C-alpha cells in the first residue's frame, strides 16, 4: 500500500504542491532514455556494398561514416539488442557488468596466476548490445601517448603515426572540459565541433580532492589534462558525457546517421564469413533461430572485438593452420589470428580509513536521483575517474609506464556484490566486506600499461555459439611481475600522507595462503601473481603487420577488413575506447579513398578548382584529394574563391579540416 500525500499532508495548498512534485518526478523517469535505431526489414540473401559485423564502438562509428556516401549501401549486424536505461546514466556503469548485456567472457584457468580470484579466472566484461563495450565502460577519454603510435607506424606505416592519428582524434571530439578549453596550450591537441562530447566537471568529489592532495605530497604533479602528450602526473580524466548522459559512437554517430542506405539488424548472431576463391563475399547469421545469408559486393568488415573477431575469422578458415586443422576446419589463410593477446595488467591494493572521505547515505542518494531527474546534474550524471601516471625512468619523464587508480568505498556499501563481479574469491570478498562494516575502504588499482606478456585466443569448438578460449598469458614474462613491488608500495604510501594519516588509514594485506612467511617484496610479488586481473582493455588478436595490413585488410583475403581493438599491434598507454573510435574514423577514410570517394563523401572525378582539374593539379597524383591540402599547398590558386563543380553527387561536409575551407569553397 502506498501512502498518499494528501493523507499525510492534508488536502490544502501544501499537500497539493508536494503531491504534484511527486507526480512530476515519477513522470520524468520516463524521459530518461533514447530512441534506438530500429531493425530493418531485410530479405534473406540480399546484397549490400558493405557488411559490418558488430555495432560496438568501432562498428557504430564506421557504419555511420560509410553511410555518408549516398551510393554506399551498408548492412550493420549486432548480436545484442538495445542498451538498457542504465547504459545512459553514467553512475550506473558498474551495474551492467555480469548482466544480460555483457558477453561475460572469462579467461582459461592456468593454475599459476589469478589463484585468489574466483575459480582462478579473470573476468572479461564486454558489451553485448548496440554500442558494445562503449555502452558499459567508464567513459574515460584517453588516447595513449605519441610513443604508442610511433610503434604502430614502425609496424604498419605512417597512416598510424602520432601526427596523423591526432587529426582523427580531434575530428570526432567536441571538447567542453573547461579545465582544457580555457587553456590554449592544451587546446592545440583537442577538437571542437566533433560528434562525441568530451566533458569535465568543476565539482570534483571530496575524495578525489584528497587523493590529488595525497599524490602531490608523494611528488606527483597535478595536471589538468590526462591526455596532454608533453607532461604526465595525477589528475582527473575527461569523460564522454553529454548533458549528464553517456555519449558514444552509438549515440553521437550511429543514432544520428540519416541515410536510407544504412540497414541495421539487431539480435543477429554472425556465425561465419563466406569466403570463395580467396574473396570474402558475405556472411552467415542466425536471428530468431532462422539462418540468414547476406552478401557483400565490396567488403565484409569485422568489428566484433578482440575476442569475437578472431573467433569468427578462425571459424571461417582464417587462422593458425595447426589449430584450425585440429578442429577439422579447412584452412583458407594461415595467419596468426588470436595470437598477440595482451592487456593492461591490474593488481588491487587496499587501505582502510575512518569515516569522512567518501560519505554516502540513502537520503543523499534519493536527493541525487531527484537532481538527475530534474536537470541531469548531480552524482548520477558524473564519472569522476582519476589516476596518477608514473614513467619507467627519469630518462622518459613524459611517457607513462604505470598508473594508479584510487577509489573510495563508503562504510556499509554493497561492496560484496561488486567484489564478486570483479572476480575476487569468496574468502577475500568476505574479509573486505567485514572490514567495510567498520571502515571506509580505499582500493588502488596498480596497473602496468605496457606489458611484455602475451596470451592467445583459440576456438573452443566449431560451434559458433561457444565462447572462445581466452588464454590471458598474464605474467608469462617475469619482468612484468618485477615492477609490482614498486607499484604496490607506492599505492600503500597514500596511507602515510597528511590527510589519510588523520583518518588513521592503514594498509590491508589480504590473506593469500600461498604467500605466507615471505619478505615484503617477495610477498607483494606472490600476492600480485595471485590477485592479478585484466583491466578490460584487451587488444592485438588480429594485429596490424601480422593479420591485417596498414589499411586493415586481412592478408591474403580480398574484400575482408578488421576494424576494432584487435588490430592494435601493441596496446596504448590508456583506456582504449577513444583509440578504437579513431581507428574506425581512419578506416572510413581508407575505404572511401579506395573506392574513389573523398573524405567528405564526395566523388571527385568531376571536380575543378580554379583553372585546375583533378587530373592536372600540382602535387596531386590521383583524384582523391583533400581540398584543404590543395588550398594550403598550391599558391597558384586564388584563395579568395575556389569554385567546385560537381555533378550528380551529394556533398557531406565532414572533412578533417573543414574550418580551413569554410570561407573559401563555393559549391556550384
XYZ file of N, CA, C and O in Angstrom, residues 20-187:
672
model
N 1.924 17.118 -6.385
C 2.269 17.418 -7.775
C 3.748 17.177 -8.038
O 4.139 16.691 -9.104
N 4.578 17.530 -7.044
C 6.017 17.334 -7.199
C 6.359 15.858 -7.343
O 7.168 15.459 -8.185
N 5.729 15.023 -6.507
C 5.977 13.585 -6.588
C 5.550 13.044 -7.948
O 6.262 12.258 -8.586
N 4.402 13.478 -8.422
C 3.922 13.032 -9.728
C 4.859 13.497 -10.846
O 5.105 12.767 -11.816
N 5.385 14.720 -10.696
C 6.313 15.244 -11.703
C 7.559 14.375 -11.797
O 7.973 13.959 -12.886
N 8.165 14.058 -10.648
C 9.399 13.274 -10.682
C 9.131 11.830 -11.085
O 9.975 11.187 -11.714
N 7.952 11.318 -10.760
C 7.602 9.979 -11.218
C 7.505 9.944 -12.739
O 7.901 8.965 -13.386
N 7.002 11.033 -13.318
C 6.848 11.080 -14.776
C 8.182 11.290 -15.478
O 8.408 10.760 -16.580
N 9.090 12.050 -14.861
C 10.343 12.386 -15.544
C 11.247 11.184 -15.757
O 12.113 11.207 -16.642
N 11.081 10.120 -14.964
C 11.925 8.945 -15.193
C 11.683 8.354 -16.575
O 12.565 7.719 -17.158
N 10.487 8.592 -17.128
C 10.186 8.087 -18.465
C 10.930 8.868 -19.543
O 11.000 8.426 -20.695
N 11.468 10.035 -19.184
C 12.188 10.851 -20.156
C 13.658 10.470 -20.252
O 14.377 10.971 -21.105
N 14.113 9.598 -19.323
C 15.486 9.113 -19.394
C 15.503 7.938 -20.363
O 14.999 6.861 -20.069
N 16.032 8.147 -21.505
C 16.031 7.080 -22.495
C 16.487 7.596 -23.837
O 16.918 8.736 -23.978
N 16.403 6.744 -24.820
C 16.883 7.071 -26.149
C 16.044 6.291 -27.153
O 15.590 5.180 -26.884
N 15.824 6.879 -28.294
C 15.179 6.164 -29.386
C 16.271 5.494 -30.207
O 17.009 6.152 -30.934
N 16.397 4.198 -30.055
C 17.468 3.478 -30.713
C 17.077 3.136 -32.149
O 15.889 3.083 -32.489
N 18.058 2.884 -33.003
C 17.738 2.502 -34.389
C 16.850 1.258 -34.425
O 17.030 0.324 -33.636
N 15.915 1.256 -35.328
C 15.001 0.123 -35.464
C 15.613 -0.941 -36.368
O 16.449 -0.661 -37.221
N 15.158 -2.169 -36.171
C 15.557 -3.247 -37.058
C 15.054 -2.981 -38.468
O 13.895 -2.596 -38.667
N 15.921 -3.209 -39.432
C 15.499 -3.119 -40.825
C 14.768 -4.402 -41.217
O 15.012 -5.476 -40.654
N 13.862 -4.285 -42.149
C 13.183 -5.450 -42.711
C 13.982 -5.888 -43.933
O 14.036 -5.183 -44.949
N 14.613 -7.049 -43.833
C 15.559 -7.483 -44.862
C 15.148 -8.819 -45.453
O 14.596 -9.684 -44.758
N 15.462 -8.982 -46.694
C 15.227 -10.249 -47.369
C 16.449 -11.147 -47.215
O 17.588 -10.704 -47.391
N 16.208 -12.385 -46.870
C 17.293 -13.353 -46.812
C 17.959 -13.419 -48.190
O 17.292 -13.498 -49.223
N 19.300 -13.339 -48.183
C 20.027 -13.387 -49.437
C 20.250 -12.044 -50.093
O 20.808 -11.982 -51.200
N 19.867 -10.959 -49.426
C 20.020 -9.632 -50.031
C 21.488 -9.205 -50.043
O 22.328 -9.746 -49.321
N 21.782 -8.208 -50.881
C 23.152 -7.781 -51.130
C 23.354 -6.334 -50.694
O 22.435 -5.501 -50.781
N 24.594 -6.039 -50.268
C 24.972 -4.693 -49.832
C 26.401 -4.440 -50.288
O 27.163 -5.377 -50.535
N 26.763 -3.179 -50.365
C 28.160 -2.883 -50.677
C 29.070 -3.347 -49.546
O 30.109 -3.968 -49.782
N 28.668 -3.024 -48.337
C 29.497 -3.343 -47.171
C 28.643 -4.035 -46.114
O 27.516 -3.610 -45.847
N 29.200 -5.063 -45.510
C 28.582 -5.708 -44.355
C 29.527 -5.531 -43.179
O 30.703 -5.921 -43.254
N 29.051 -4.915 -42.111
C 29.845 -4.685 -40.903
C 29.309 -5.586 -39.800
O 28.111 -5.538 -39.480
N 30.173 -6.393 -39.216
C 29.785 -7.325 -38.160
C 30.154 -6.723 -36.815
O 31.335 -6.587 -36.485
N 29.152 -6.316 -36.051
C 29.371 -5.745 -34.724
C 29.073 -4.271 -34.690
O 29.741 -3.480 -35.365
N 28.066 -3.885 -33.899
C 27.690 -2.473 -33.760
C 28.196 -1.906 -32.448
O 27.498 -1.199 -31.736
N 29.448 -2.253 -32.125
C 30.080 -1.693 -30.938
C 30.674 -0.327 -31.233
O 30.220 0.384 -32.133
N 31.701 0.033 -30.492
C 32.319 1.346 -30.654
C 32.796 1.564 -32.087
O 32.494 2.584 -32.716
N 33.543 0.615 -32.632
C 34.077 0.768 -33.986
C 32.986 0.621 -35.033
O 32.882 1.431 -35.959
N 32.166 -0.425 -34.916
C 31.150 -0.676 -35.923
C 30.136 0.440 -36.044
O 29.718 0.789 -37.160
N 29.747 1.025 -34.910
C 28.785 2.134 -34.948
C 29.373 3.335 -35.671
O 28.707 3.970 -36.504
N 30.629 3.662 -35.347
C 31.270 4.809 -35.990
C 31.480 4.556 -37.479
O 31.200 5.419 -38.322
N 31.958 3.365 -37.815
C 32.261 3.060 -39.213
C 30.992 3.041 -40.066
O 30.967 3.592 -41.173
N 29.938 2.424 -39.575
C 28.686 2.372 -40.328
C 28.145 3.770 -40.577
O 27.679 4.091 -41.680
N 28.214 4.620 -39.543
C 27.723 5.992 -39.706
C 28.527 6.737 -40.751
O 27.964 7.444 -41.607
N 29.846 6.597 -40.736
C 30.689 7.319 -41.687
C 30.505 6.797 -43.116
O 30.457 7.585 -44.061
N 30.409 5.503 -43.288
C 30.212 4.980 -44.637
C 28.840 5.358 -45.185
O 28.676 5.562 -46.392
N 27.856 5.468 -44.314
C 26.515 5.835 -44.774
C 26.441 7.283 -45.246
O 25.445 7.688 -45.857
N 27.501 8.083 -44.998
C 27.539 9.445 -45.511
C 27.673 9.467 -47.031
O 27.369 10.480 -47.667
N 28.151 8.380 -47.597
C 28.297 8.296 -49.049
C 26.985 7.776 -49.623
O 26.565 6.652 -49.337
N 26.343 8.590 -50.448
C 24.975 8.299 -50.874
C 24.855 6.981 -51.618
O 23.845 6.285 -51.507
N 25.887 6.620 -52.368
C 25.759 5.394 -53.168
C 26.400 4.177 -52.509
O 26.629 3.166 -53.158
N 26.697 4.252 -51.215
C 27.149 3.089 -50.460
C 25.947 2.487 -49.733
O 25.285 3.177 -48.949
N 25.688 1.214 -49.920
C 24.692 0.521 -49.096
C 25.434 -0.271 -48.022
O 26.418 -0.960 -48.315
N 24.974 -0.144 -46.782
C 25.690 -0.703 -45.634
C 24.726 -1.530 -44.790
O 23.631 -1.062 -44.447
N 25.129 -2.743 -44.456
C 24.400 -3.576 -43.500
C 25.245 -3.712 -42.244
O 26.398 -4.130 -42.302
N 24.671 -3.360 -41.111
C 25.332 -3.446 -39.803
C 24.593 -4.476 -38.960
O 23.394 -4.334 -38.714
N 25.309 -5.520 -38.523
C 24.703 -6.572 -37.717
C 25.238 -6.526 -36.296
O 26.444 -6.342 -36.081
N 24.348 -6.710 -35.319
C 24.719 -6.687 -33.909
C 24.107 -7.897 -33.207
O 22.914 -8.170 -33.341
N 24.942 -8.618 -32.446
C 24.473 -9.821 -31.755
C 23.519 -9.498 -30.618
O 22.676 -10.325 -30.255
N 23.653 -8.306 -30.025
C 22.776 -7.912 -28.933
C 21.633 -7.033 -29.399
O 21.402 -6.862 -30.604
N 20.935 -6.462 -28.427
C 19.807 -5.598 -28.726
C 20.048 -4.178 -28.275
O 21.185 -3.693 -28.274
N 18.978 -3.505 -27.868
C 19.083 -2.121 -27.424
C 19.691 -2.046 -26.026
O 19.424 -2.905 -25.178
N 20.477 -1.016 -25.750
C 21.007 -0.835 -24.397
C 19.884 -0.505 -23.413
O 18.913 0.170 -23.772
N 20.006 -0.929 -22.163
C 19.027 -0.555 -21.142
C 19.263 0.869 -20.662
O 20.277 1.501 -21.000
N 18.355 1.372 -19.845
C 18.452 2.751 -19.360
C 19.736 2.967 -18.564
O 20.306 4.068 -18.564
N 20.233 1.916 -17.894
C 21.463 2.047 -17.108
C 22.666 2.387 -17.982
O 23.676 2.893 -17.477
N 22.581 2.092 -19.279
C 23.681 2.423 -20.183
C 23.737 3.909 -20.490
O 24.728 4.384 -21.043
N 22.701 4.638 -20.144
C 22.648 6.075 -20.413
C 23.113 6.884 -19.211
O 23.802 7.893 -19.349
N 22.760 6.439 -18.007
C 23.062 7.183 -16.778
C 24.481 6.843 -16.329
O 24.773 5.690 -15.991
N 25.392 7.806 -16.315
C 26.800 7.499 -16.039
C 27.061 6.720 -14.763
O 27.892 5.799 -14.754
N 26.366 7.040 -13.678
C 26.672 6.414 -12.393
C 26.279 4.942 -12.329
O 26.692 4.230 -11.411
N 25.512 4.462 -13.286
C 25.080 3.068 -13.269
C 25.982 2.170 -14.121
O 25.615 1.028 -14.422
N 27.151 2.669 -14.484
C 28.026 1.927 -15.394
C 28.413 0.558 -14.846
O 28.573 -0.392 -15.617
N 28.573 0.443 -13.527
C 29.025 -0.832 -12.968
C 27.925 -1.893 -12.965
O 28.211 -3.085 -12.909
N 26.663 -1.465 -13.007
C 25.564 -2.425 -12.878
C 25.387 -3.292 -14.119
O 24.662 -4.293 -14.070
N 26.021 -2.917 -15.225
C 25.828 -3.647 -16.471
C 26.771 -4.828 -16.624
O 26.536 -5.705 -17.451
N 27.823 -4.856 -15.830
C 28.762 -5.971 -15.897
C 28.122 -7.205 -15.274
O 27.389 -7.115 -14.299
N 28.415 -8.349 -15.855
C 27.836 -9.619 -15.405
C 26.315 -9.632 -15.545
O 25.617 -10.307 -14.797
N 25.809 -8.888 -16.524
C 24.371 -8.832 -16.782
C 24.076 -9.466 -18.138
O 24.968 -9.981 -18.819
N 22.818 -9.386 -18.552
C 22.428 -9.983 -19.829
C 22.974 -9.216 -21.026
O 22.943 -9.727 -22.156
N 23.457 -7.981 -20.820
C 24.025 -7.210 -21.926
C 25.552 -7.262 -21.914
O 26.219 -6.464 -22.554
N 26.101 -8.216 -21.182
C 27.541 -8.466 -21.110
C 27.796 -9.845 -21.718
O 27.073 -10.805 -21.415
N 28.809 -9.951 -22.584
C 29.179 -11.261 -23.111
C 29.665 -12.189 -22.005
O 29.666 -13.405 -22.162
N 30.132 -11.613 -20.883
C 30.576 -12.401 -19.727
C 31.698 -13.380 -20.081
O 31.709 -14.535 -19.654
N 32.654 -12.889 -20.846
C 33.817 -13.710 -21.157
C 34.685 -13.890 -19.910
O 34.724 -13.027 -19.021
N 35.402 -14.993 -19.857
C 36.390 -15.227 -18.802
C 37.614 -15.892 -19.421
O 37.540 -16.497 -20.495
N 38.722 -15.764 -18.709
C 39.947 -16.424 -19.175
C 39.932 -17.897 -18.782
O 39.109 -18.344 -17.968
N 40.853 -18.647 -19.357
C 41.027 -20.059 -19.022
C 41.919 -20.164 -17.791
O 42.976 -19.530 -17.722
N 41.513 -20.950 -16.825
C 42.297 -21.136 -15.599
C 43.604 -21.849 -15.929
O 43.622 -22.833 -16.669
N 44.727 -21.312 -15.380
C 46.025 -21.911 -15.714
C 46.764 -22.478 -14.507
O 47.911 -22.941 -14.645
N 46.144 -22.416 -13.310
C 46.722 -22.959 -12.075
C 48.009 -22.261 -11.645
O 48.738 -22.780 -10.796
N 48.280 -21.074 -12.224
C 49.501 -20.344 -11.857
C 49.150 -18.926 -11.398
O 49.460 -18.540 -10.271
N 48.525 -18.165 -12.261
C 48.165 -16.787 -11.927
C 46.692 -16.691 -11.538
O 45.896 -17.592 -11.812
N 46.363 -15.586 -10.867
C 44.972 -15.260 -10.510
C 44.332 -16.315 -9.613
O 43.108 -16.489 -9.629
N 45.118 -16.984 -8.796
C 44.571 -18.043 -7.946
C 43.770 -17.509 -6.764
O 43.049 -18.269 -6.100
N 43.853 -16.206 -6.477
C 42.999 -15.603 -5.449
C 41.703 -15.068 -6.044
O 40.888 -14.486 -5.337
N 41.524 -15.265 -7.340
C 40.263 -14.914 -7.978
C 39.351 -16.133 -7.987
O 39.803 -17.277 -7.878
N 38.084 -15.882 -8.128
C 37.110 -16.969 -8.136
C 37.384 -17.906 -9.300
O 37.493 -17.471 -10.450
N 37.541 -19.174 -9.000
C 37.849 -20.234 -9.974
C 39.170 -19.992 -10.699
O 39.460 -20.638 -11.703
N 39.979 -19.046 -10.212
C 41.283 -18.804 -10.809
C 41.219 -18.202 -12.196
O 42.150 -18.370 -12.997
N 40.148 -17.459 -12.499
C 39.973 -16.907 -13.844
C 39.785 -15.391 -13.783
O 39.325 -14.847 -12.780
N 40.144 -14.737 -14.876
C 39.970 -13.297 -14.999
C 38.646 -13.001 -15.702
O 38.324 -13.616 -16.722
N 37.892 -12.061 -15.146
C 36.662 -11.615 -15.799
C 37.021 -10.727 -16.997
O 37.972 -9.958 -16.948
N 36.227 -10.833 -18.048
C 36.450 -10.016 -19.246
C 35.101 -9.472 -19.736
O 34.547 -9.942 -20.733
N 34.524 -8.495 -19.025
C 33.230 -7.961 -19.458
C 33.334 -7.256 -20.807
O 34.271 -6.516 -21.056
N 32.362 -7.502 -21.667
C 32.269 -6.853 -22.973
C 30.798 -6.629 -23.298
O 29.961 -7.508 -23.069
N 30.482 -5.481 -23.853
C 29.094 -5.132 -24.119
C 28.493 -5.956 -25.242
O 29.047 -6.027 -26.344
N 27.335 -6.566 -24.975
C 26.577 -7.308 -25.984
C 25.277 -6.547 -26.234
O 24.204 -6.929 -25.767
N 25.391 -5.450 -26.958
C 24.261 -4.558 -27.239
C 24.733 -3.524 -28.232
O 25.930 -3.434 -28.531
N 23.826 -2.747 -28.761
C 24.239 -1.620 -29.590
C 25.228 -0.760 -28.804
O 25.009 -0.456 -27.632
N 26.303 -0.366 -29.438
C 27.344 0.400 -28.751
C 28.409 -0.465 -28.135
O 29.472 0.035 -27.746
N 28.141 -1.783 -27.997
C 29.127 -2.700 -27.455
C 29.655 -2.261 -26.099
O 28.911 -1.797 -25.234
N 30.964 -2.380 -25.918
C 31.568 -2.001 -24.639
C 31.532 -0.499 -24.415
O 31.688 -0.041 -23.285
N 31.312 0.279 -25.486
C 31.119 1.711 -25.325
C 29.818 2.059 -24.637
O 29.590 3.213 -24.277
N 28.952 1.044 -24.415
C 27.704 1.261 -23.686
C 27.780 0.799 -22.243
O 26.809 0.954 -21.495
N 28.924 0.225 -21.827
C 29.052 -0.165 -20.410
C 30.381 0.225 -19.781
O 30.621 -0.049 -18.610
N 31.254 0.898 -20.541
C 32.560 1.247 -19.983
C 32.465 2.466 -19.065
O 31.379 2.984 -18.799
N 33.606 2.930 -18.596
C 33.638 4.043 -17.639
C 33.669 5.404 -18.311
O 33.791 6.421 -17.626
N 33.586 5.438 -19.634
C 33.504 6.694 -20.390
C 34.763 7.538 -20.268
O 34.751 8.740 -20.559
N 35.870 6.952 -19.829
C 37.133 7.677 -19.693
C 37.653 8.036 -21.080
O 37.718 7.188 -21.970
N 38.037 9.296 -21.256
C 38.610 9.736 -22.521
C 40.129 9.731 -22.392
O 40.717 10.574 -21.722
N 40.738 8.749 -23.003
C 42.195 8.638 -23.026
C 42.601 8.258 -24.442
O 41.817 7.670 -25.192
N 43.810 8.604 -24.811
C 44.268 8.379 -26.181
C 45.512 7.523 -26.282
O 45.827 7.010 -27.354
N 46.250 7.378 -25.208
C 47.609 6.904 -25.324
C 48.526 8.094 -25.550
O 48.112 9.260 -25.437
N 49.784 7.819 -25.882
C 50.789 8.862 -25.989
C 51.555 8.707 -27.309
O 51.505 7.653 -27.954
N 52.246 9.755 -27.750
C 52.894 9.698 -29.064
C 53.748 8.461 -29.296
O 53.737 7.886 -30.395
N 54.477 8.022 -28.284
C 55.348 6.856 -28.476
C 54.561 5.605 -28.836
O 55.072 4.717 -29.533
N 53.305 5.514 -28.373
C 52.471 4.367 -28.741
C 52.275 4.296 -30.251
O 52.365 3.221 -30.860
N 52.015 5.449 -30.841
C 51.705 5.480 -32.269
C 52.969 5.486 -33.127
O 52.926 5.057 -34.287
N 54.090 5.899 -32.563
C 55.360 5.709 -33.264
C 55.613 4.208 -33.441
O 56.107 3.765 -34.492
N 55.270 3.417 -32.411
C 55.399 1.962 -32.524
C 54.495 1.429 -33.631
O 54.911 0.594 -34.442
N 53.247 1.889 -33.651
C 52.317 1.424 -34.685
C 52.846 1.754 -36.082
O 52.794 0.922 -36.989
N 53.313 2.991 -36.246
C 53.789 3.424 -37.568
C 54.976 2.582 -38.028
O 55.113 2.280 -39.220
N 55.845 2.196 -37.103
C 57.000 1.384 -37.475
C 56.580 -0.008 -37.933
O 57.302 -0.677 -38.669
N 55.388 -0.425 -37.523
C 54.888 -1.751 -37.879
C 53.980 -1.695 -39.108
O 54.059 -2.542 -39.995
N 53.114 -0.674 -39.167
C 52.025 -0.675 -40.155
C 52.022 0.518 -41.094
O 51.111 0.648 -41.907
N 52.985 1.415 -40.975
C 53.045 2.530 -41.903
C 52.631 3.850 -41.291
O 52.026 3.911 -40.211
N 52.926 4.925 -42.006
C 52.782 6.268 -41.457
C 51.328 6.721 -41.281
O 51.078 7.744 -40.663
N 50.378 5.980 -41.828
C 48.970 6.272 -41.534
C 48.734 6.321 -40.034
O 47.881 7.074 -39.551
N 49.521 5.538 -39.290
C 49.265 5.354 -37.862
C 50.235 6.120 -36.975
O 50.325 5.839 -35.778
N 50.963 7.097 -37.544
C 51.859 7.883 -36.691
C 51.067 8.882 -35.859
O 49.888 9.166 -36.109
N 51.712 9.433 -34.851
C 51.031 10.308 -33.898
C 50.414 11.519 -34.578
O 49.267 11.897 -34.296
N 51.133 12.134 -35.492
C 50.625 13.340 -36.149
C 49.322 13.050 -36.884
O 48.373 13.846 -36.828
N 49.257 11.918 -37.547
C 48.053 11.604 -38.313
C 46.898 11.177 -37.413
O 45.762 11.618 -37.593
N 47.164 10.304 -36.438
C 46.050 9.845 -35.601
C 45.494 10.991 -34.767
O 44.291 11.022 -34.460
N 46.336 11.955 -34.408
C 45.852 13.104 -33.634
C 44.758 13.847 -34.396
O 43.763 14.291 -33.808
N 44.928 13.993 -35.716
C 43.902 14.671 -36.508
C 42.563 13.948 -36.413
O 41.500 14.582 -36.379
N 42.620 12.635 -36.345
C 41.375 11.864 -36.282
C 40.758 11.883 -34.886
O 39.534 11.857 -34.737
N 41.599 11.897 -33.852
C 41.053 12.116 -32.507
C 40.300 13.450 -32.464
O 39.181 13.538 -31.945
N 40.918 14.473 -32.999
C 40.335 15.813 -32.956
C 39.084 15.914 -33.826
O 38.156 16.671 -33.511
N 39.052 15.150 -34.907
C 37.898 15.188 -35.807
C 36.613 14.795 -35.086
O 35.566 15.420 -35.268
N 36.666 13.748 -34.273
C 35.465 13.223 -33.623
C 35.133 13.964 -32.339
O 34.016 13.882 -31.843
N 36.089 14.695 -31.794
C 35.982 15.238 -30.443
C 35.281 16.592 -30.408
O 35.540 17.468 -31.232
N 34.395 16.743 -29.438
C 33.849 18.064 -29.084
C 34.225 18.317 -27.630
O 33.521 17.913 -26.706
N 35.369 18.952 -27.425
C 35.901 19.161 -26.082
C 35.170 20.299 -25.383
O 35.113 21.418 -25.889
N 34.591 20.010 -24.210
C 33.912 21.047 -23.422
C 34.431 21.127 -21.990
O 33.909 21.915 -21.203
N 35.424 20.316 -21.640
C 36.009 20.357 -20.295
C 36.694 21.714 -20.118
O 37.698 22.011 -20.772
N 36.153 22.543 -19.235
C 36.658 23.919 -19.096
C 38.098 23.967 -18.609
O 38.804 24.945 -18.861
N 38.550 22.928 -17.910
C 39.950 22.883 -17.489
C 40.888 22.841 -18.691
O 42.045 23.235 -18.600
N 40.365 22.358 -19.814
C 41.155 22.246 -21.036
C 40.810 23.352 -22.018
O 41.694 23.983 -22.604
N 39.519 23.602 -22.194
C 39.061 24.595 -23.177
C 39.671 25.963 -22.908
O 40.006 26.706 -23.838
N 39.827 26.317 -21.650
C 40.337 27.639 -21.297
C 41.859 27.718 -21.279
O 42.421 28.724 -20.855
N 42.519 26.674 -21.759
C 43.973 26.648 -21.781
C 44.436 26.463 -23.228
O 44.394 25.351 -23.768
N 44.884 27.539 -23.895
C 45.279 27.435 -25.311
C 46.369 26.403 -25.564
O 46.378 25.753 -26.618
N 47.283 26.235 -24.625
C 48.358 25.257 -24.800
C 47.801 23.841 -24.911
O 48.281 23.026 -25.703
N 46.763 23.546 -24.128
C 46.150 22.228 -24.170
C 45.254 22.060 -25.390
O 45.197 20.981 -25.991
N 44.551 23.122 -25.768
C 43.573 23.015 -26.848
C 44.208 22.786 -28.218
O 43.523 22.414 -29.166
